[in-house]
PDB file of C-alpha atoms in Angstrom:
ATOM      1  CA  MET A   1      15.234 126.182  71.668  1.00  0.00           C
ATOM      2  CA  ILE A   2      16.417 123.220  73.721  1.00  0.00           C
ATOM      3  CA  GLN A   3      13.553 122.058  75.954  1.00  0.00           C
ATOM      4  CA  LYS A   4      13.891 120.832  79.532  1.00  0.00           C
ATOM      5  CA  ASN A   5      14.069 117.019  79.703  1.00  0.00           C
ATOM      6  CA  ASN A   6      11.863 115.736  82.531  1.00  0.00           C
ATOM      7  CA  ASN A   7      13.343 112.233  82.378  1.00  0.00           C
ATOM      8  CA  LEU A   8      16.416 113.145  84.422  1.00  0.00           C
ATOM      9  CA  LEU A   9      17.152 109.673  85.785  1.00  0.00           C
ATOM     10  CA  PRO A  10      16.619 107.157  82.984  1.00  0.00           C
ATOM     11  CA  GLN A  11      17.276 103.629  84.196  1.00  0.00           C
ATOM     12  CA  ILE A  12      17.767 100.548  82.074  1.00  0.00           C
ATOM     13  CA  CYS A  13      15.670  97.782  83.592  1.00  0.00           C
ATOM     14  CA  LYS A  14      15.891  95.031  80.948  1.00  0.00           C
ATOM     15  CA  LEU A  15      18.293  93.858  78.261  1.00  0.00           C
ATOM     16  CA  PHE A  16      17.529  91.738  75.213  1.00  0.00           C
ATOM     17  CA  TYR A  17      19.417  90.461  72.194  1.00  0.00           C
ATOM     18  CA  CYS A  18      18.506  89.129  68.773  1.00  0.00           C
ATOM     19  CA  ILE A  19      20.376  87.597  65.889  1.00  0.00           C
ATOM     20  CA  PRO A  20      20.415  89.896  62.816  1.00  0.00           C
ATOM     21  CA  ASP A  21      19.176  87.008  60.628  1.00  0.00           C
ATOM     22  CA  ASP A  22      15.940  87.011  62.695  1.00  0.00           C
ATOM     23  CA  VAL A  23      15.208  90.641  61.771  1.00  0.00           C
ATOM     24  CA  LYS A  24      13.152  91.419  58.688  1.00  0.00           C
ATOM     25  CA  SER A  25      13.905  95.154  58.699  1.00  0.00           C
ATOM     26  CA  ILE A  26      15.096  98.150  60.686  1.00  0.00           C
ATOM     27  CA  GLU A  27      13.937 101.368  59.061  1.00  0.00           C
ATOM     28  CA  ARG A  28      13.797 105.005  60.032  1.00  0.00           C
ATOM     29  CA  ASP A  29      10.410 105.969  61.465  1.00  0.00           C
ATOM     30  CA  GLN A  30       9.131 108.384  58.811  1.00  0.00           C
ATOM     31  CA  SER A  31       6.575 109.864  61.251  1.00  0.00           C
ATOM     32  CA  ASN A  32       9.293 110.799  63.735  1.00  0.00           C
ATOM     33  CA  ASP A  33      12.804 112.242  63.743  1.00  0.00           C
ATOM     34  CA  GLU A  34      16.018 110.613  62.514  1.00  0.00           C
ATOM     35  CA  PHE A  35      16.661 109.078  65.945  1.00  0.00           C
ATOM     36  CA  HIS A  36      13.682 106.670  65.880  1.00  0.00           C
ATOM     37  CA  VAL A  37      13.400 103.358  64.016  1.00  0.00           C
ATOM     38  CA  ASN A  38      10.811 100.649  63.395  1.00  0.00           C
ATOM     39  CA  LEU A  39      12.099  97.111  63.844  1.00  0.00           C
ATOM     40  CA  LYS A  40      10.252  94.129  62.349  1.00  0.00           C
ATOM     41  CA  PHE A  41      11.095  90.486  63.028  1.00  0.00           C
ATOM     42  CA  LYS A  42      10.719  87.589  60.650  1.00  0.00           C
ATOM     43  CA  THR A  43       7.733  85.357  61.454  1.00  0.00           C
ATOM     44  CA  GLY A  44       8.193  83.441  64.712  1.00  0.00           C
ATOM     45  CA  ARG A  45      11.289  85.397  65.803  1.00  0.00           C
ATOM     46  CA  ASN A  46      11.642  87.811  68.724  1.00  0.00           C
ATOM     47  CA  TRP A  47      13.959  89.176  71.395  1.00  0.00           C
ATOM     48  CA  THR A  48      15.735  86.948  73.943  1.00  0.00           C
ATOM     49  CA  GLU A  49      16.072  88.462  77.417  1.00  0.00           C
ATOM     50  CA  ILE A  50      19.505  88.725  79.054  1.00  0.00           C
ATOM     51  CA  TYR A  51      19.480  88.184  82.813  1.00  0.00           C
ATOM     52  CA  PHE A  52      21.851  90.540  84.627  1.00  0.00           C
ATOM     53  CA  THR A  53      22.556  91.791  88.132  1.00  0.00           C
ATOM     54  CA  SER A  54      20.191  94.635  88.964  1.00  0.00           C
ATOM     55  CA  GLY A  55      22.035  97.928  89.272  1.00  0.00           C
ATOM     56  CA  SER A  56      25.116  96.684  87.395  1.00  0.00           C
ATOM     57  CA  ILE A  57      24.425  98.456  84.096  1.00  0.00           C
ATOM     58  CA  ASP A  58      26.665 101.233  82.887  1.00  0.00           C
ATOM     59  CA  TYR A  59      25.848 102.754  79.478  1.00  0.00           C
ATOM     60  CA  GLN A  60      27.748 105.551  77.783  1.00  0.00           C
ATOM     61  CA  SER A  61      27.423 107.118  74.364  1.00  0.00           C
ATOM     62  CA  GLN A  62      30.088 109.587  73.322  1.00  0.00           C
ATOM     63  CA  GLU A  63      30.683 111.456  70.093  1.00  0.00           C
ATOM     64  CA  LYS A  64      34.251 111.554  68.799  1.00  0.00           C
ATOM     65  CA  GLU A  65      35.977 113.140  65.844  1.00  0.00           C
ATOM     66  CA  ASP A  66      37.173 110.728  63.190  1.00  0.00           C
ATOM     67  CA  PRO A  67      38.735 111.257  59.752  1.00  0.00           C
ATOM     68  CA  ALA A  68      35.356 110.130  58.350  1.00  0.00           C
ATOM     69  CA  GLY A  69      33.487 112.710  60.454  1.00  0.00           C
ATOM     70  CA  ILE A  70      31.749 112.563  63.836  1.00  0.00           C
ATOM     71  CA  VAL A  71      31.197 109.017  65.138  1.00  0.00           C
ATOM     72  CA  SER A  72      29.220 107.775  68.121  1.00  0.00           C
ATOM     73  CA  GLU A  73      30.971 105.344  70.445  1.00  0.00           C
ATOM     74  CA  GLN A  74      28.521 103.315  72.527  1.00  0.00           C
ATOM     75  CA  VAL A  75      29.636 101.207  75.496  1.00  0.00           C
ATOM     76  CA  LEU A  76      27.307  99.045  77.578  1.00  0.00           C
ATOM     77  CA  LYS A  77      28.593  97.095  80.591  1.00  0.00           C
ATOM     78  CA  PHE A  78      26.609  94.752  82.804  1.00  0.00           C
ATOM     79  CA  ILE A  79      27.192  91.751  85.065  1.00  0.00           C
ATOM     80  CA  VAL A  80      25.792  88.281  84.508  1.00  0.00           C
ATOM     81  CA  PRO A  81      25.936  86.750  88.015  1.00  0.00           C
ATOM     82  CA  GLY A  82      27.411  83.426  89.013  1.00  0.00           C
ATOM     83  CA  GLU A  83      29.922  81.033  87.501  1.00  0.00           C
ATOM     84  CA  ASP A  84      29.594  77.294  86.995  1.00  0.00           C
ATOM     85  CA  GLU A  85      29.967  74.670  84.285  1.00  0.00           C
ATOM     86  CA  THR A  86      26.949  76.068  82.386  1.00  0.00           C
ATOM     87  CA  SER A  87      28.163  79.687  82.215  1.00  0.00           C
ATOM     88  CA  GLU A  88      30.263  79.325  79.065  1.00  0.00           C
ATOM     89  CA  GLU A  89      27.455  77.529  77.223  1.00  0.00           C
ATOM     90  CA  SER A  90      24.875  80.192  78.066  1.00  0.00           C
ATOM     91  CA  LEU A  91      27.120  83.068  76.957  1.00  0.00           C
ATOM     92  CA  LYS A  92      28.650  81.500  73.829  1.00  0.00           C
ATOM     93  CA  ILE A  93      26.029  83.119  71.573  1.00  0.00           C
ATOM     94  CA  PHE A  94      27.929  86.406  71.974  1.00  0.00           C
ATOM     95  CA  ARG A  95      31.162  84.821  70.695  1.00  0.00           C
ATOM     96  CA  GLN A  96      29.669  82.786  67.872  1.00  0.00           C
ATOM     97  CA  GLN A  97      27.245  85.211  66.232  1.00  0.00           C
ATOM     98  CA  SER A  98      26.681  88.878  65.659  1.00  0.00           C
ATOM     99  CA  VAL A  99      23.904  90.294  67.825  1.00  0.00           C
ATOM    100  CA  ILE A 100      21.798  93.414  68.204  1.00  0.00           C
ATOM    101  CA  ILE A 101      21.181  94.577  71.777  1.00  0.00           C
ATOM    102  CA  ARG A 102      17.992  96.258  73.011  1.00  0.00           C
ATOM    103  CA  MET A 103      18.059  98.311  76.213  1.00  0.00           C
ATOM    104  CA  GLU A 104      14.645  98.822  77.809  1.00  0.00           C
ATOM    105  CA  TYR A 105      14.178 101.754  80.178  1.00  0.00           C
ATOM    106  CA  VAL A 106      11.794 101.913  83.156  1.00  0.00           C
ATOM    107  CA  THR A 107       9.630 104.222  81.025  1.00  0.00           C
ATOM    108  CA  GLY A 108       8.983 101.321  78.615  1.00  0.00           C
ATOM    109  CA  LYS A 109      11.004 102.982  75.839  1.00  0.00           C
ATOM    110  CA  SER A 110      13.875 101.072  74.219  1.00  0.00           C
ATOM    111  CA  LYS A 111      17.131 101.860  72.428  1.00  0.00           C
ATOM    112  CA  LEU A 112      19.232  99.690  70.122  1.00  0.00           C
ATOM    113  CA  VAL A 113      22.953  99.019  70.182  1.00  0.00           C
ATOM    114  CA  GLY A 114      23.665  97.791  66.674  1.00  0.00           C
ATOM    115  CA  ASP A 115      21.651  97.419  63.484  1.00  0.00           C
ATOM    116  CA  LEU A 116      21.660  95.238  60.381  1.00  0.00           C
ATOM    117  CA  LEU A 117      24.961  96.708  59.149  1.00  0.00           C
ATOM    118  CA  HIS A 118      26.848  97.478  62.378  1.00  0.00           C
ATOM    119  CA  PHE A 119      27.175  94.854  65.096  1.00  0.00           C
ATOM    120  CA  PRO A 120      28.542  95.489  68.571  1.00  0.00           C
ATOM    121  CA  SER A 121      31.558  93.664  69.882  1.00  0.00           C
ATOM    122  CA  VAL A 122      30.736  91.666  73.050  1.00  0.00           C
ATOM    123  CA  LEU A 123      33.610  90.722  75.354  1.00  0.00           C
ATOM    124  CA  LYS A 124      33.484  88.915  78.693  1.00  0.00           C
ATOM    125  CA  LYS A 125      35.602  89.217  81.830  1.00  0.00           C
ATOM    126  CA  VAL A 126      35.053  86.643  84.596  1.00  0.00           C
ATOM    127  CA  SER A 127      35.642  87.863  88.167  1.00  0.00           C
ATOM    128  CA  PHE A 128      35.778  86.078  91.500  1.00  0.00           C
ATOM    129  CA  SER A 129      35.912  88.130  94.685  1.00  0.00           C
ATOM    130  CA  SER A 130      34.269  88.368  98.082  1.00  0.00           C
ATOM    131  CA  LYS A 131      31.933  91.024  96.607  1.00  0.00           C
ATOM    132  CA  MET A 132      31.038  89.500  93.250  1.00  0.00           C
ATOM    133  CA  THR A 133      31.283  86.350  91.180  1.00  0.00           C
ATOM    134  CA  GLY A 134      30.163  86.547  87.600  1.00  0.00           C
ATOM    135  CA  SER A 135      30.884  87.717  84.104  1.00  0.00           C
ATOM    136  CA  GLU A 136      31.195  91.380  83.269  1.00  0.00           C
ATOM    137  CA  MET A 137      29.930  91.804  79.721  1.00  0.00           C
ATOM    138  CA  ASN A 138      31.361  94.693  77.723  1.00  0.00           C
ATOM    139  CA  VAL A 139      29.346  95.626  74.617  1.00  0.00           C
ATOM    140  CA  SER A 140      30.877  98.274  72.357  1.00  0.00           C
ATOM    141  CA  LEU A 141      30.043  99.777  68.991  1.00  0.00           C
ATOM    142  CA  VAL A 142      31.345 102.688  66.943  1.00  0.00           C
ATOM    143  CA  SER A 143      28.821 104.010  64.435  1.00  0.00           C
ATOM    144  CA  THR A 144      28.131 107.131  62.434  1.00  0.00           C
ATOM    145  CA  ASP A 145      24.747 107.387  64.194  1.00  0.00           C
ATOM    146  CA  PRO A 146      23.837 107.457  67.894  1.00  0.00           C
ATOM    147  CA  ALA A 147      21.801 104.566  69.338  1.00  0.00           C
ATOM    148  CA  PRO A 148      18.266 104.948  67.959  1.00  0.00           C
ATOM    149  CA  TRP A 149      15.015 104.699  69.904  1.00  0.00           C
ATOM    150  CA  ILE A 150      12.623 101.958  68.808  1.00  0.00           C
ATOM    151  CA  THR A 151       9.162 103.255  67.893  1.00  0.00           C
ATOM    152  CA  THR A 152       7.653  99.855  67.030  1.00  0.00           C
ATOM    153  CA  GLN A 153       8.982  96.329  67.283  1.00  0.00           C
TER     154      GLN A 153
END
């Protein structure tokens, strides 16, 4: 039986990234279902927070048919506010290295976009208007598995 989900309005309140080389392991949580993982960092390594405009996050995960079977397409969009001579420098990490993204919900639970084998693509679009100036970040990943929940990190 499918149970009623009481978390009807999950909101992402924080975003983080890490470099895959900083991660010791990402393994299925054997005490849970297939949609939970344990993530362990190498000594002295951890997540780096991504500052973004509150309320600008849009996350979608959609299953699609593929010749290889069912795949999960994950798309995360958010806005990094402002634009000046330091903007390119602060965002270049997403162009120069593969990253893993962690989305933290208001409940304290977190999900991953990416793992040690599949890295999301991160593209930037800079916009200037009377309503907004900043960089819209578009994170996308196609994987055979949906974004897993992190049990421990």
